[in-house]
């Protein structure tokens, strides 16, 4: 993949276009963990799970489909769900990416 859809412009293509990454910064740990809990349920429904890392109020996400050796529609759909969760007020800190 060479370019992302405009609605995913806060994400970055990495690993020569084989992965999608974003770091979020929330107001506090509870907000970050709440987002992760919400997205864990989405992940289970989709049967598609991110690589992610959390420290206090930050969540770093990396999406790729290992079986396909790169990005697939599932990764883009997961990122869209994450964007919707953030937009619905998961207490994202202002000024964060």
PDB file of C-alpha atoms in Angstrom:
ATOM      1  CA  UNK A   1       0.000   0.000   0.000  1.00  0.00           C
ATOM      2  CA  UNK A   2       1.360   3.405  -0.948  1.00  0.00           C
ATOM      3  CA  UNK A   3      -1.219   5.797   0.475  1.00  0.00           C
ATOM      4  CA  UNK A   4      -3.865   5.792   3.158  1.00  0.00           C
ATOM      5  CA  UNK A   5      -7.469   6.893   2.775  1.00  0.00           C
ATOM      6  CA  UNK A   6      -7.932  10.488   3.936  1.00  0.00           C
ATOM      7  CA  UNK A   7     -10.009   9.458   6.967  1.00  0.00           C
ATOM      8  CA  UNK A   8      -6.969   7.528   8.270  1.00  0.00           C
ATOM      9  CA  UNK A   9      -4.517  10.404   7.817  1.00  0.00           C
ATOM     10  CA  UNK A  10      -3.533  10.290  11.512  1.00  0.00           C
ATOM     11  CA  UNK A  11      -2.031   6.830  10.907  1.00  0.00           C
ATOM     12  CA  UNK A  12       1.397   6.192   9.376  1.00  0.00           C
ATOM     13  CA  UNK A  13       2.440   3.561   6.882  1.00  0.00           C
ATOM     14  CA  UNK A  14       5.558   1.759   8.100  1.00  0.00           C
ATOM     15  CA  UNK A  15       7.602  -1.297   7.201  1.00  0.00           C
ATOM     16  CA  UNK A  16       7.590  -0.354   3.505  1.00  0.00           C
ATOM     17  CA  UNK A  17       3.799  -0.114   3.458  1.00  0.00           C
ATOM     18  CA  UNK A  18       3.238  -3.453   5.199  1.00  0.00           C
ATOM     19  CA  UNK A  19       2.076  -1.979   8.524  1.00  0.00           C
ATOM     20  CA  UNK A  20      -0.040   0.843   9.869  1.00  0.00           C
ATOM     21  CA  UNK A  21       0.872   2.639  13.108  1.00  0.00           C
ATOM     22  CA  UNK A  22      -0.517   5.287  15.403  1.00  0.00           C
ATOM     23  CA  UNK A  23       0.217   6.543  18.888  1.00  0.00           C
ATOM     24  CA  UNK A  24      -2.617   7.938  20.986  1.00  0.00           C
ATOM     25  CA  UNK A  25      -2.339   9.965  24.164  1.00  0.00           C
ATOM     26  CA  UNK A  26      -5.314  10.011  26.535  1.00  0.00           C
ATOM     27  CA  UNK A  27      -6.099  12.086  29.609  1.00  0.00           C
ATOM     28  CA  UNK A  28      -5.073   9.307  31.973  1.00  0.00           C
ATOM     29  CA  UNK A  29      -4.504   5.569  32.372  1.00  0.00           C
ATOM     30  CA  UNK A  30      -8.204   4.819  32.842  1.00  0.00           C
ATOM     31  CA  UNK A  31      -9.080   6.474  29.524  1.00  0.00           C
ATOM     32  CA  UNK A  32      -6.274   4.654  27.708  1.00  0.00           C
ATOM     33  CA  UNK A  33      -7.261   1.320  29.226  1.00  0.00           C
ATOM     34  CA  UNK A  34     -10.932   2.006  28.459  1.00  0.00           C
ATOM     35  CA  UNK A  35     -10.049   2.536  24.806  1.00  0.00           C
ATOM     36  CA  UNK A  36      -8.022  -0.675  24.772  1.00  0.00           C
ATOM     37  CA  UNK A  37     -10.879  -2.590  26.412  1.00  0.00           C
ATOM     38  CA  UNK A  38     -13.336  -1.275  23.852  1.00  0.00           C
ATOM     39  CA  UNK A  39     -11.012  -2.157  20.979  1.00  0.00           C
ATOM     40  CA  UNK A  40     -10.296  -5.605  22.456  1.00  0.00           C
ATOM     41  CA  UNK A  41     -14.004  -6.380  22.065  1.00  0.00           C
ATOM     42  CA  UNK A  42     -13.950  -5.042  18.506  1.00  0.00           C
ATOM     43  CA  UNK A  43     -10.869  -7.190  17.834  1.00  0.00           C
ATOM     44  CA  UNK A  44     -12.624 -10.315  19.060  1.00  0.00           C
ATOM     45  CA  UNK A  45     -15.670  -9.624  16.877  1.00  0.00           C
ATOM     46  CA  UNK A  46     -13.420  -9.067  13.865  1.00  0.00           C
ATOM     47  CA  UNK A  47     -11.068 -11.921  14.783  1.00  0.00           C
ATOM     48  CA  UNK A  48      -8.257  -9.470  14.062  1.00  0.00           C
ATOM     49  CA  UNK A  49      -5.851  -8.398  16.792  1.00  0.00           C
ATOM     50  CA  UNK A  50      -3.396  -5.509  16.898  1.00  0.00           C
ATOM     51  CA  UNK A  51       0.115  -5.332  18.204  1.00  0.00           C
ATOM     52  CA  UNK A  52      -0.109  -2.652  20.848  1.00  0.00           C
ATOM     53  CA  UNK A  53       1.741  -1.235  23.787  1.00  0.00           C
ATOM     54  CA  UNK A  54       0.483   0.844  26.686  1.00  0.00           C
ATOM     55  CA  UNK A  55       2.329   3.034  29.174  1.00  0.00           C
ATOM     56  CA  UNK A  56       0.134   5.116  31.470  1.00  0.00           C
ATOM     57  CA  UNK A  57      -1.900   7.368  29.133  1.00  0.00           C
ATOM     58  CA  UNK A  58      -0.308   6.346  25.829  1.00  0.00           C
ATOM     59  CA  UNK A  59      -1.308   3.551  23.475  1.00  0.00           C
ATOM     60  CA  UNK A  60       0.936   2.682  20.537  1.00  0.00           C
ATOM     61  CA  UNK A  61      -0.771   0.544  17.862  1.00  0.00           C
ATOM     62  CA  UNK A  62       0.706  -1.423  14.978  1.00  0.00           C
ATOM     63  CA  UNK A  63      -1.549  -3.172  12.486  1.00  0.00           C
ATOM     64  CA  UNK A  64      -0.514  -5.760   9.942  1.00  0.00           C
ATOM     65  CA  UNK A  65      -1.886  -9.107   8.816  1.00  0.00           C
ATOM     66  CA  UNK A  66       0.885 -11.616   9.414  1.00  0.00           C
ATOM     67  CA  UNK A  67      -0.762 -14.365   7.340  1.00  0.00           C
ATOM     68  CA  UNK A  68      -0.887 -12.026   4.332  1.00  0.00           C
ATOM     69  CA  UNK A  69       2.563 -10.555   4.906  1.00  0.00           C
ATOM     70  CA  UNK A  70       1.252  -6.997   5.088  1.00  0.00           C
ATOM     71  CA  UNK A  71      -1.792  -4.778   5.232  1.00  0.00           C
ATOM     72  CA  UNK A  72      -5.239  -6.040   4.362  1.00  0.00           C
ATOM     73  CA  UNK A  73      -8.749  -4.660   4.453  1.00  0.00           C
ATOM     74  CA  UNK A  74      -9.039  -5.998   8.020  1.00  0.00           C
ATOM     75  CA  UNK A  75      -6.269  -3.655   9.170  1.00  0.00           C
ATOM     76  CA  UNK A  76      -7.971  -0.668   7.578  1.00  0.00           C
ATOM     77  CA  UNK A  77     -11.342  -1.619   9.093  1.00  0.00           C
ATOM     78  CA  UNK A  78      -9.747  -2.025  12.541  1.00  0.00           C
ATOM     79  CA  UNK A  79      -8.140   1.421  12.209  1.00  0.00           C
ATOM     80  CA  UNK A  80     -11.531   2.870  11.221  1.00  0.00           C
ATOM     81  CA  UNK A  81     -13.110   1.354  14.341  1.00  0.00           C
ATOM     82  CA  UNK A  82     -10.313   2.882  16.430  1.00  0.00           C
ATOM     83  CA  UNK A  83     -10.860   6.292  14.835  1.00  0.00           C
ATOM     84  CA  UNK A  84     -14.587   6.041  15.592  1.00  0.00           C
ATOM     85  CA  UNK A  85     -13.887   5.083  19.204  1.00  0.00           C
ATOM     86  CA  UNK A  86     -11.612   8.096  19.624  1.00  0.00           C
ATOM     87  CA  UNK A  87     -14.145  10.382  17.921  1.00  0.00           C
ATOM     88  CA  UNK A  88     -16.865   9.177  20.289  1.00  0.00           C
ATOM     89  CA  UNK A  89     -15.009  10.733  23.164  1.00  0.00           C
ATOM     90  CA  UNK A  90     -12.653   8.175  24.627  1.00  0.00           C
ATOM     91  CA  UNK A  91     -10.979  11.153  26.366  1.00  0.00           C
ATOM     92  CA  UNK A  92      -8.129  11.642  23.952  1.00  0.00           C
ATOM     93  CA  UNK A  93      -5.778  14.354  25.192  1.00  0.00           C
ATOM     94  CA  UNK A  94      -5.847  17.468  23.043  1.00  0.00           C
ATOM     95  CA  UNK A  95      -2.867  17.863  20.756  1.00  0.00           C
ATOM     96  CA  UNK A  96      -2.104  14.136  20.586  1.00  0.00           C
ATOM     97  CA  UNK A  97      -1.738  12.468  17.231  1.00  0.00           C
TER      98      UNK A  97
END
